[in-house]
């Protein structure tokens, strides 16, 4: 199993713990990227980039990984990348990574607007999981990705998945490592990636485009649980949802990912239509052309998978990364207007406006009373 992916096990791992895993014939944690069994080195990940677009039970996930091969001055001749999704995908597309740049730029723009609209500053300034299927779907080629959807029957171990992996020269998966996904009818997207045309092997790093995947889901989903053996990698994740996220659940998710943001509020929104590469991402969402407001949340993490006692943090998760949709109680404060046309401080802050009107009214009463006394 040492060729599957580089382990995050530190030198302080208890030997008895490792011995237990070896005796059981399994590795202690999960994986995401795999190298062929004949390749003598391992694969690491330094960073993942993700963007989620979610509306009315359907998701478009854009994901990019950054595999590296640190043991030699060359990489393998093939690579398999496995992504878990809660239901059978509706489509794939290889896309340019500019979608992540535009996601970050839009979020930072909305964050700046939120800061500019802070009341204090203004006053001072004046997919439902799919049913079980026993099929290994036909390959789909998009860009450099040859994608095979694999669904595993509950109670059959990891049969269909391991048949795919072993038949292509990759290590197989112990049932203990994939049981959580099998019990929930997840699909395994097995993505075989070859070096660029005319090149026999990858270099020490695989420069890959982003992969866009559409699928039904009852909540926004990001595949994190299967990446336990990828080391303590960084993550840049942005969510675009047509309804606000549940703030309490979002806080828990930020803590889980060790993601920190400096925005004064969450569920920042844009009332303008998404443009550029972002617009093309939502085209696959049914009914998305009717959305007049997108809520944008960012979760940047420098690393959320540290290893303790030989076990990466992700391996202890009891659930994957599902984000809960909120309600009216999770909306931003009334002073925040997003990127709507600018309004005056009085228009944005009704209490400030009432205070000003009350002051004018009281001043008018004093003037009238003063005139009355003068007349007498």
mmCIF file of C-alpha atoms in Angstrom:
data_model
loop_
_atom_site.group_PDB
_atom_site.id
_atom_site.type_symbol
_atom_site.label_atom_id
_atom_site.label_comp_id
_atom_site.label_asym_id
_atom_site.label_seq_id
_atom_site.Cartn_x
_atom_site.Cartn_y
_atom_site.Cartn_z
ATOM 1 C CA UNK A 1 0.000 0.000 0.000
ATOM 2 C CA UNK A 2 2.999 2.304 0.245
ATOM 3 C CA UNK A 3 2.706 3.233 -3.452
ATOM 4 C CA UNK A 4 -0.819 4.579 -3.166
ATOM 5 C CA UNK A 5 -0.011 7.978 -1.744
ATOM 6 C CA UNK A 6 2.518 9.478 0.561
ATOM 7 C CA UNK A 7 1.605 8.802 4.154
ATOM 8 C CA UNK A 8 1.433 11.643 6.649
ATOM 9 C CA UNK A 9 2.760 9.377 9.393
ATOM 10 C CA UNK A 10 5.358 11.120 11.527
ATOM 11 C CA UNK A 11 8.405 9.587 13.129
ATOM 12 C CA UNK A 12 6.548 9.584 16.429
ATOM 13 C CA UNK A 13 3.900 7.082 15.304
ATOM 14 C CA UNK A 14 3.472 4.328 17.880
ATOM 15 C CA UNK A 15 4.833 1.108 16.393
ATOM 16 C CA UNK A 16 2.031 -0.891 17.944
ATOM 17 C CA UNK A 17 -0.552 1.217 16.089
ATOM 18 C CA UNK A 18 1.195 0.718 12.776
ATOM 19 C CA UNK A 19 1.591 -2.972 13.500
ATOM 20 C CA UNK A 20 -2.157 -3.299 14.010
ATOM 21 C CA UNK A 21 -2.870 -1.736 10.632
ATOM 22 C CA UNK A 22 -0.270 -3.853 8.890
ATOM 23 C CA UNK A 23 -1.544 -6.999 10.560
ATOM 24 C CA UNK A 24 -5.044 -6.192 9.352
ATOM 25 C CA UNK A 25 -3.721 -5.735 5.830
ATOM 26 C CA UNK A 26 -5.015 -2.173 5.552
ATOM 27 C CA UNK A 27 -3.645 1.311 5.673
ATOM 28 C CA UNK A 28 -4.810 3.548 8.510
ATOM 29 C CA UNK A 29 -6.312 6.300 6.365
ATOM 30 C CA UNK A 30 -7.976 7.137 3.075
ATOM 31 C CA UNK A 31 -6.522 8.359 -0.195
ATOM 32 C CA UNK A 32 -7.449 10.520 -3.172
ATOM 33 C CA UNK A 33 -4.646 10.319 -5.772
ATOM 34 C CA UNK A 34 -2.927 7.045 -6.638
ATOM 35 C CA UNK A 35 0.169 6.075 -8.621
ATOM 36 C CA UNK A 36 0.544 2.705 -10.375
ATOM 37 C CA UNK A 37 1.903 -0.165 -8.306
ATOM 38 C CA UNK A 38 5.044 -0.407 -10.433
ATOM 39 C CA UNK A 39 6.013 3.228 -9.767
ATOM 40 C CA UNK A 40 8.573 3.210 -6.890
ATOM 41 C CA UNK A 41 7.618 6.602 -5.447
ATOM 42 C CA UNK A 42 4.575 8.241 -3.893
ATOM 43 C CA UNK A 43 2.296 11.170 -4.646
ATOM 44 C CA UNK A 44 1.664 14.245 -2.499
ATOM 45 C CA UNK A 45 -0.792 17.095 -2.700
ATOM 46 C CA UNK A 46 0.177 20.626 -1.808
ATOM 47 C CA UNK A 47 -3.105 22.385 -2.480
ATOM 48 C CA UNK A 48 -6.682 21.929 -3.609
ATOM 49 C CA UNK A 49 -8.891 24.592 -5.162
ATOM 50 C CA UNK A 50 -12.664 24.302 -5.208
ATOM 51 C CA UNK A 51 -15.777 26.250 -6.123
ATOM 52 C CA UNK A 52 -19.341 25.122 -5.428
ATOM 53 C CA UNK A 53 -22.392 26.484 -7.276
ATOM 54 C CA UNK A 54 -25.655 25.270 -5.732
ATOM 55 C CA UNK A 55 -29.307 25.913 -6.545
ATOM 56 C CA UNK A 56 -32.501 23.973 -5.876
ATOM 57 C CA UNK A 57 -31.054 20.515 -5.288
ATOM 58 C CA UNK A 58 -28.365 20.585 -7.944
ATOM 59 C CA UNK A 59 -24.655 21.307 -7.645
ATOM 60 C CA UNK A 60 -21.833 22.200 -9.964
ATOM 61 C CA UNK A 61 -18.498 21.405 -8.342
ATOM 62 C CA UNK A 62 -15.268 22.753 -9.802
ATOM 63 C CA UNK A 63 -12.185 21.091 -8.350
ATOM 64 C CA UNK A 64 -8.458 21.259 -9.048
ATOM 65 C CA UNK A 65 -5.729 19.235 -7.361
ATOM 66 C CA UNK A 66 -1.984 19.767 -7.456
ATOM 67 C CA UNK A 67 -0.276 16.330 -7.396
ATOM 68 C CA UNK A 68 3.489 16.267 -6.869
ATOM 69 C CA UNK A 69 5.979 13.387 -6.962
ATOM 70 C CA UNK A 70 8.739 14.259 -4.470
ATOM 71 C CA UNK A 71 10.793 11.055 -4.359
ATOM 72 C CA UNK A 72 12.366 11.171 -7.820
ATOM 73 C CA UNK A 73 13.108 13.650 -10.583
ATOM 74 C CA UNK A 74 10.337 12.081 -12.644
ATOM 75 C CA UNK A 75 6.733 11.080 -12.056
ATOM 76 C CA UNK A 76 4.677 8.024 -13.099
ATOM 77 C CA UNK A 77 3.362 7.371 -16.579
ATOM 78 C CA UNK A 78 -0.233 7.481 -15.305
ATOM 79 C CA UNK A 79 -2.164 8.792 -12.337
ATOM 80 C CA UNK A 80 -5.597 7.978 -10.915
ATOM 81 C CA UNK A 81 -7.595 10.618 -9.079
ATOM 82 C CA UNK A 82 -10.720 9.454 -7.212
ATOM 83 C CA UNK A 83 -13.544 11.875 -6.375
ATOM 84 C CA UNK A 84 -16.578 10.866 -4.328
ATOM 85 C CA UNK A 85 -19.996 12.363 -5.110
ATOM 86 C CA UNK A 86 -23.354 11.643 -3.413
ATOM 87 C CA UNK A 87 -25.211 10.851 -6.661
ATOM 88 C CA UNK A 88 -24.614 9.953 -10.269
ATOM 89 C CA UNK A 89 -23.131 12.961 -12.142
ATOM 90 C CA UNK A 90 -25.093 14.783 -14.817
ATOM 91 C CA UNK A 91 -22.071 16.028 -16.748
ATOM 92 C CA UNK A 92 -18.363 16.810 -16.821
ATOM 93 C CA UNK A 93 -16.145 19.484 -18.319
ATOM 94 C CA UNK A 94 -12.473 20.422 -18.123
ATOM 95 C CA UNK A 95 -12.295 24.150 -17.398
ATOM 96 C CA UNK A 96 -9.663 26.830 -16.952
ATOM 97 C CA UNK A 97 -8.535 27.649 -13.427
ATOM 98 C CA UNK A 98 -9.546 31.291 -13.991
ATOM 99 C CA UNK A 99 -12.816 30.345 -12.276
ATOM 100 C CA UNK A 100 -10.941 30.295 -8.960
ATOM 101 C CA UNK A 101 -9.362 33.689 -9.600
ATOM 102 C CA UNK A 102 -12.757 35.217 -10.412
ATOM 103 C CA UNK A 103 -14.285 33.566 -7.340
ATOM 104 C CA UNK A 104 -11.662 35.126 -5.108
ATOM 105 C CA UNK A 105 -11.939 38.535 -6.774
ATOM 106 C CA UNK A 106 -15.735 38.605 -6.388
ATOM 107 C CA UNK A 107 -15.556 37.558 -2.737
ATOM 108 C CA UNK A 108 -12.932 40.194 -1.930
ATOM 109 C CA UNK A 109 -15.050 42.816 -3.711
ATOM 110 C CA UNK A 110 -18.128 41.910 -1.629
ATOM 111 C CA UNK A 111 -16.008 41.862 1.522
ATOM 112 C CA UNK A 112 -14.821 45.377 0.720
ATOM 113 C CA UNK A 113 -18.410 46.544 0.237
ATOM 114 C CA UNK A 114 -19.377 45.020 3.589
ATOM 115 C CA UNK A 115 -16.598 46.947 5.303
ATOM 116 C CA UNK A 116 -17.571 50.173 3.561
ATOM 117 C CA UNK A 117 -21.182 49.700 4.635
ATOM 118 C CA UNK A 118 -20.470 49.048 8.308
ATOM 119 C CA UNK A 119 -22.751 51.323 10.340
ATOM 120 C CA UNK A 120 -19.968 52.576 12.600
ATOM 121 C CA UNK A 121 -17.766 53.534 9.684
ATOM 122 C CA UNK A 122 -20.619 55.262 7.890
ATOM 123 C CA UNK A 123 -21.584 57.343 10.928
ATOM 124 C CA UNK A 124 -17.976 58.302 11.529
ATOM 125 C CA UNK A 125 -17.490 59.229 7.891
ATOM 126 C CA UNK A 126 -20.803 60.899 7.796
ATOM 127 C CA UNK A 127 -28.031 16.398 -4.203
ATOM 128 C CA UNK A 128 -30.360 13.773 -2.964
ATOM 129 C CA UNK A 129 -28.264 10.662 -2.784
ATOM 130 C CA UNK A 130 -28.998 8.423 -5.792
ATOM 131 C CA UNK A 131 -30.344 4.904 -5.641
ATOM 132 C CA UNK A 132 -27.922 1.989 -5.567
ATOM 133 C CA UNK A 133 -26.463 0.919 -8.893
ATOM 134 C CA UNK A 134 -24.139 -1.985 -9.588
ATOM 135 C CA UNK A 135 -22.700 -0.637 -12.818
ATOM 136 C CA UNK A 136 -19.281 0.493 -13.878
ATOM 137 C CA UNK A 137 -20.228 3.192 -16.363
ATOM 138 C CA UNK A 138 -18.541 3.727 -19.692
ATOM 139 C CA UNK A 139 -15.501 5.978 -19.795
ATOM 140 C CA UNK A 140 -16.019 9.674 -20.464
ATOM 141 C CA UNK A 141 -13.071 11.655 -21.839
ATOM 142 C CA UNK A 142 -12.928 15.377 -21.052
ATOM 143 C CA UNK A 143 -9.607 17.108 -21.638
ATOM 144 C CA UNK A 144 -6.853 15.040 -19.993
ATOM 145 C CA UNK A 145 -9.356 13.231 -17.748
ATOM 146 C CA UNK A 146 -10.727 9.771 -18.567
ATOM 147 C CA UNK A 147 -13.575 9.404 -16.079
ATOM 148 C CA UNK A 148 -15.213 6.143 -15.059
ATOM 149 C CA UNK A 149 -18.148 6.248 -12.655
ATOM 150 C CA UNK A 150 -18.142 3.290 -10.291
ATOM 151 C CA UNK A 151 -20.983 2.395 -7.906
ATOM 152 C CA UNK A 152 -20.478 -0.316 -5.317
ATOM 153 C CA UNK A 153 -23.269 -2.467 -3.920
ATOM 154 C CA UNK A 154 -23.644 -2.420 -0.138
ATOM 155 C CA UNK A 155 -22.402 -5.685 1.318
ATOM 156 C CA UNK A 156 -20.185 -6.539 -1.641
ATOM 157 C CA UNK A 157 -17.028 -5.080 -0.117
ATOM 158 C CA UNK A 158 -15.222 -2.805 -2.512
ATOM 159 C CA UNK A 159 -15.623 -5.268 -5.373
ATOM 160 C CA UNK A 160 -16.499 -3.057 -8.339
ATOM 161 C CA UNK A 161 -14.050 -0.351 -7.305
ATOM 162 C CA UNK A 162 -11.175 -2.784 -6.778
ATOM 163 C CA UNK A 163 -11.933 -4.525 -10.053
ATOM 164 C CA UNK A 164 -11.488 -1.197 -11.809
ATOM 165 C CA UNK A 165 -8.279 -0.325 -9.927
ATOM 166 C CA UNK A 166 -6.525 -3.685 -10.182
ATOM 167 C CA UNK A 167 -7.441 -4.025 -13.844
ATOM 168 C CA UNK A 168 -5.537 -0.815 -14.542
ATOM 169 C CA UNK A 169 -2.523 -1.566 -12.390
ATOM 170 C CA UNK A 170 -3.434 0.516 -9.335
ATOM 171 C CA UNK A 171 -3.577 -0.548 -5.664
ATOM 172 C CA UNK A 172 -6.938 -1.753 -4.375
ATOM 173 C CA UNK A 173 -8.998 -0.374 -1.496
ATOM 174 C CA UNK A 174 -9.783 -2.293 1.738
ATOM 175 C CA UNK A 175 -13.500 -2.295 2.459
ATOM 176 C CA UNK A 176 -12.900 -0.507 5.780
ATOM 177 C CA UNK A 177 -11.654 2.541 3.903
ATOM 178 C CA UNK A 178 -14.670 2.958 1.636
ATOM 179 C CA UNK A 179 -17.528 1.518 3.718
ATOM 180 C CA UNK A 180 -18.837 4.975 4.723
ATOM 181 C CA UNK A 181 -19.329 5.907 1.062
ATOM 182 C CA UNK A 182 -20.736 2.541 0.032
ATOM 183 C CA UNK A 183 -23.374 2.588 2.794
ATOM 184 C CA UNK A 184 -24.563 5.984 1.510
ATOM 185 C CA UNK A 185 -24.692 5.019 -2.175
ATOM 186 C CA UNK A 186 -21.884 7.380 -3.131
ATOM 187 C CA UNK A 187 -20.326 7.187 -6.588
ATOM 188 C CA UNK A 188 -16.582 6.859 -7.048
ATOM 189 C CA UNK A 189 -15.375 8.881 -10.010
ATOM 190 C CA UNK A 190 -12.162 7.116 -11.031
ATOM 191 C CA UNK A 191 -10.233 9.550 -13.179
ATOM 192 C CA UNK A 192 -7.218 8.284 -15.069
ATOM 193 C CA UNK A 193 -4.821 11.020 -16.131
ATOM 194 C CA UNK A 194 -1.981 10.657 -18.610
ATOM 195 C CA UNK A 195 0.957 13.012 -19.211
ATOM 196 C CA UNK A 196 0.672 15.575 -22.024
ATOM 197 C CA UNK A 197 0.817 14.190 -25.549
ATOM 198 C CA UNK A 198 4.345 13.301 -26.590
ATOM 199 C CA UNK A 199 5.576 12.980 -22.977
ATOM 200 C CA UNK A 200 6.150 9.532 -21.482
ATOM 201 C CA UNK A 201 5.998 10.501 -17.804
ATOM 202 C CA UNK A 202 4.846 13.297 -15.579
ATOM 203 C CA UNK A 203 7.489 15.637 -14.288
ATOM 204 C CA UNK A 204 7.785 16.191 -10.541
ATOM 205 C CA UNK A 205 4.426 18.000 -10.625
ATOM 206 C CA UNK A 206 1.281 17.383 -12.666
ATOM 207 C CA UNK A 207 -0.115 20.649 -14.043
ATOM 208 C CA UNK A 208 -3.815 19.879 -14.417
ATOM 209 C CA UNK A 209 -6.817 21.976 -15.436
ATOM 210 C CA UNK A 210 -9.868 22.195 -13.211
ATOM 211 C CA UNK A 211 -12.652 19.625 -13.508
ATOM 212 C CA UNK A 212 -16.305 20.687 -13.497
ATOM 213 C CA UNK A 213 -18.833 18.084 -12.294
ATOM 214 C CA UNK A 214 -22.602 18.451 -12.066
ATOM 215 C CA UNK A 215 -24.746 16.235 -9.825
ATOM 216 C CA UNK A 216 -27.951 16.334 -7.745
ATOM 217 C CA UNK A 217 -27.575 16.854 -3.996
ATOM 218 C CA UNK A 218 -29.852 18.006 -1.198
ATOM 219 C CA UNK A 219 -27.035 20.169 0.238
ATOM 220 C CA UNK A 220 -23.835 21.726 -1.113
ATOM 221 C CA UNK A 221 -21.104 19.098 -0.942
ATOM 222 C CA UNK A 222 -17.310 19.118 -1.133
ATOM 223 C CA UNK A 223 -15.353 15.816 -1.241
ATOM 224 C CA UNK A 224 -12.932 16.036 1.667
ATOM 225 C CA UNK A 225 -13.252 12.774 3.585
ATOM 226 C CA UNK A 226 -11.524 10.697 0.914
ATOM 227 C CA UNK A 227 -8.392 12.899 0.965
ATOM 228 C CA UNK A 228 -6.987 11.839 4.331
ATOM 229 C CA UNK A 229 -3.738 10.498 2.892
ATOM 230 C CA UNK A 230 -2.923 13.643 0.960
ATOM 231 C CA UNK A 231 -1.020 15.270 3.809
ATOM 232 C CA UNK A 232 -1.866 18.583 5.461
ATOM 233 C CA UNK A 233 -2.765 20.284 2.174
ATOM 234 C CA UNK A 234 -4.117 23.798 1.766
ATOM 235 C CA UNK A 235 -7.633 24.448 0.470
ATOM 236 C CA UNK A 236 -9.140 27.471 -1.248
ATOM 237 C CA UNK A 237 -12.909 26.902 -1.377
ATOM 238 C CA UNK A 238 -15.672 29.335 -2.376
ATOM 239 C CA UNK A 239 -19.417 28.628 -2.298
ATOM 240 C CA UNK A 240 -22.074 30.308 -4.443
ATOM 241 C CA UNK A 241 -25.600 29.453 -3.280
ATOM 242 C CA UNK A 242 -29.003 30.842 -4.211
ATOM 243 C CA UNK A 243 -30.018 30.753 -0.530
ATOM 244 C CA UNK A 244 -27.960 31.762 2.513
ATOM 245 C CA UNK A 245 -26.007 29.105 4.371
ATOM 246 C CA UNK A 246 -26.890 28.189 7.943
ATOM 247 C CA UNK A 247 -24.557 30.413 9.988
ATOM 248 C CA UNK A 248 -24.206 28.078 12.971
ATOM 249 C CA UNK A 249 -23.363 25.125 10.737
ATOM 250 C CA UNK A 250 -21.048 27.316 8.668
ATOM 251 C CA UNK A 251 -19.131 28.264 11.808
ATOM 252 C CA UNK A 252 -18.681 24.583 12.661
ATOM 253 C CA UNK A 253 -17.480 23.911 9.127
ATOM 254 C CA UNK A 254 -14.951 26.757 9.316
ATOM 255 C CA UNK A 255 -13.583 25.292 12.532
ATOM 256 C CA UNK A 256 -13.404 21.842 10.944
ATOM 257 C CA UNK A 257 -11.422 23.196 8.003
ATOM 258 C CA UNK A 258 -9.466 25.672 10.155
ATOM 259 C CA UNK A 259 -10.625 28.322 7.689
ATOM 260 C CA UNK A 260 -10.354 31.947 8.745
ATOM 261 C CA UNK A 261 -11.819 35.000 7.021
ATOM 262 C CA UNK A 262 -11.722 38.661 7.986
ATOM 263 C CA UNK A 263 -15.107 39.683 6.571
ATOM 264 C CA UNK A 264 -17.331 41.397 9.170
ATOM 265 C CA UNK A 265 -20.330 39.246 8.183
ATOM 266 C CA UNK A 266 -21.064 35.981 6.371
ATOM 267 C CA UNK A 267 -23.409 35.204 3.488
ATOM 268 C CA UNK A 268 -22.156 38.174 1.492
ATOM 269 C CA UNK A 269 -24.301 38.483 -1.612
ATOM 270 C CA UNK A 270 -24.218 39.863 -5.118
ATOM 271 C CA UNK A 271 -27.404 41.023 -6.774
ATOM 272 C CA UNK A 272 -25.724 41.251 -10.159
ATOM 273 C CA UNK A 273 -25.620 38.290 -12.482
ATOM 274 C CA UNK A 274 -22.436 36.293 -12.297
ATOM 275 C CA UNK A 275 -20.153 37.140 -15.200
ATOM 276 C CA UNK A 276 -17.104 35.754 -16.933
ATOM 277 C CA UNK A 277 -16.148 32.177 -16.118
ATOM 278 C CA UNK A 278 -18.529 32.148 -13.140
ATOM 279 C CA UNK A 279 -21.526 32.615 -15.461
ATOM 280 C CA UNK A 280 -20.583 29.513 -17.433
ATOM 281 C CA UNK A 281 -20.409 27.497 -14.204
ATOM 282 C CA UNK A 282 -24.074 28.054 -13.323
ATOM 283 C CA UNK A 283 -25.386 27.301 -16.807
ATOM 284 C CA UNK A 284 -25.703 23.632 -15.845
ATOM 285 C CA UNK A 285 -27.871 24.453 -12.811
ATOM 286 C CA UNK A 286 -31.581 24.064 -13.673
ATOM 287 C CA UNK A 287 -33.420 27.337 -13.072
ATOM 288 C CA UNK A 288 -30.267 29.277 -12.212
ATOM 289 C CA UNK A 289 -31.075 31.942 -14.802
ATOM 290 C CA UNK A 290 -33.938 33.020 -12.507
ATOM 291 C CA UNK A 291 -31.659 33.571 -9.491
ATOM 292 C CA UNK A 292 -31.457 37.289 -8.698
ATOM 293 C CA UNK A 293 -29.060 36.994 -5.757
ATOM 294 C CA UNK A 294 -26.057 34.725 -5.092
ATOM 295 C CA UNK A 295 -24.707 34.298 -1.574
ATOM 296 C CA UNK A 296 -20.920 33.980 -1.535
ATOM 297 C CA UNK A 297 -18.875 32.410 1.274
ATOM 298 C CA UNK A 298 -15.150 31.686 1.258
ATOM 299 C CA UNK A 299 -13.307 29.073 3.315
ATOM 300 C CA UNK A 300 -9.548 29.542 2.844
ATOM 301 C CA UNK A 301 -7.464 27.061 4.828
ATOM 302 C CA UNK A 302 -3.730 26.737 5.130
ATOM 303 C CA UNK A 303 -4.134 23.111 6.204
ATOM 304 C CA UNK A 304 -6.709 21.128 8.180
ATOM 305 C CA UNK A 305 -5.279 17.606 8.087
ATOM 306 C CA UNK A 306 -2.468 17.473 10.669
ATOM 307 C CA UNK A 307 -1.272 14.073 11.803
ATOM 308 C CA UNK A 308 -1.457 13.086 15.459
ATOM 309 C CA UNK A 309 -0.245 9.684 16.671
ATOM 310 C CA UNK A 310 0.034 8.577 13.068
ATOM 311 C CA UNK A 311 -3.600 9.340 12.212
ATOM 312 C CA UNK A 312 -4.459 12.321 9.959
ATOM 313 C CA UNK A 313 -7.294 14.514 11.214
ATOM 314 C CA UNK A 314 -9.558 13.739 8.253
ATOM 315 C CA UNK A 315 -9.429 10.030 9.078
ATOM 316 C CA UNK A 316 -11.319 10.769 12.315
ATOM 317 C CA UNK A 317 -14.242 12.474 10.544
ATOM 318 C CA UNK A 318 -17.624 10.815 10.929
ATOM 319 C CA UNK A 319 -19.141 12.791 8.022
ATOM 320 C CA UNK A 320 -18.009 14.492 4.855
ATOM 321 C CA UNK A 321 -18.252 18.199 4.003
ATOM 322 C CA UNK A 322 -21.958 18.971 3.595
ATOM 323 C CA UNK A 323 -23.083 22.587 4.023
ATOM 324 C CA UNK A 324 -26.541 23.290 5.469
ATOM 325 C CA UNK A 325 -28.883 25.783 3.820
ATOM 326 C CA UNK A 326 -30.216 28.468 6.175
ATOM 327 C CA UNK A 327 -33.282 30.683 6.279
ATOM 328 C CA UNK A 328 -34.211 34.333 6.823
ATOM 329 C CA UNK A 329 -32.504 34.308 10.222
ATOM 330 C CA UNK A 330 -29.159 33.758 8.482
ATOM 331 C CA UNK A 331 -29.404 36.797 6.213
ATOM 332 C CA UNK A 332 -26.839 39.591 6.573
ATOM 333 C CA UNK A 333 -27.810 42.655 8.654
ATOM 334 C CA UNK A 334 -30.081 45.201 7.007
ATOM 335 C CA UNK A 335 -27.268 47.695 6.706
ATOM 336 C CA UNK A 336 -25.493 45.439 4.219
ATOM 337 C CA UNK A 337 -26.677 46.115 0.667
ATOM 338 C CA UNK A 338 -24.185 44.004 -1.251
ATOM 339 C CA UNK A 339 -23.495 45.419 -4.695
ATOM 340 C CA UNK A 340 -26.880 47.114 -5.039
ATOM 341 C CA UNK A 341 -26.778 50.787 -6.121
ATOM 342 C CA UNK A 342 -25.285 52.880 -3.336
ATOM 343 C CA UNK A 343 -27.726 54.487 -0.916
ATOM 344 C CA UNK A 344 -27.161 57.350 1.495
ATOM 345 C CA UNK A 345 -26.244 56.516 5.103
ATOM 346 C CA UNK A 346 -29.763 57.542 6.180
ATOM 347 C CA UNK A 347 -31.315 55.226 3.607
ATOM 348 C CA UNK A 348 -29.160 52.316 4.698
ATOM 349 C CA UNK A 349 -29.680 52.818 8.419
ATOM 350 C CA UNK A 350 -33.347 53.341 9.370
ATOM 351 C CA UNK A 351 -32.513 53.881 13.064
ATOM 352 C CA UNK A 352 -30.089 56.637 12.147
ATOM 353 C CA UNK A 353 -32.743 58.183 9.907
ATOM 354 C CA UNK A 354 -35.344 58.032 12.696
ATOM 355 C CA UNK A 355 -32.867 59.656 15.077
ATOM 356 C CA UNK A 356 -32.250 62.504 12.659
ATOM 357 C CA UNK A 357 -35.991 62.979 12.041
ATOM 358 C CA UNK A 358 -36.700 62.936 15.777
ATOM 359 C CA UNK A 359 -34.014 65.570 16.355
ATOM 360 C CA UNK A 360 -35.483 67.779 13.625
ATOM 361 C CA UNK A 361 -38.981 67.341 15.103
ATOM 362 C CA UNK A 362 -37.829 68.268 18.616
ATOM 363 C CA UNK A 363 -35.937 71.267 17.244
ATOM 364 C CA UNK A 364 -39.086 72.374 15.409
ATOM 365 C CA UNK A 365 -41.120 72.139 18.618
ATOM 366 C CA UNK A 366 -38.595 74.278 20.480
ATOM 367 C CA UNK A 367 -38.646 76.888 17.715
ATOM 368 C CA UNK A 368 -42.434 77.025 17.734
ATOM 369 C CA UNK A 369 -42.563 77.306 21.530
ATOM 370 C CA UNK A 370 -39.927 80.043 21.435
ATOM 371 C CA UNK A 371 -41.967 82.034 18.955
ATOM 372 C CA UNK A 372 -45.045 81.579 21.108
ATOM 373 C CA UNK A 373 -43.289 82.953 24.171
ATOM 374 C CA UNK A 374 -41.973 85.904 22.139
ATOM 375 C CA UNK A 375 -45.429 86.723 20.899
ATOM 376 C CA UNK A 376 -46.785 86.726 24.434
#
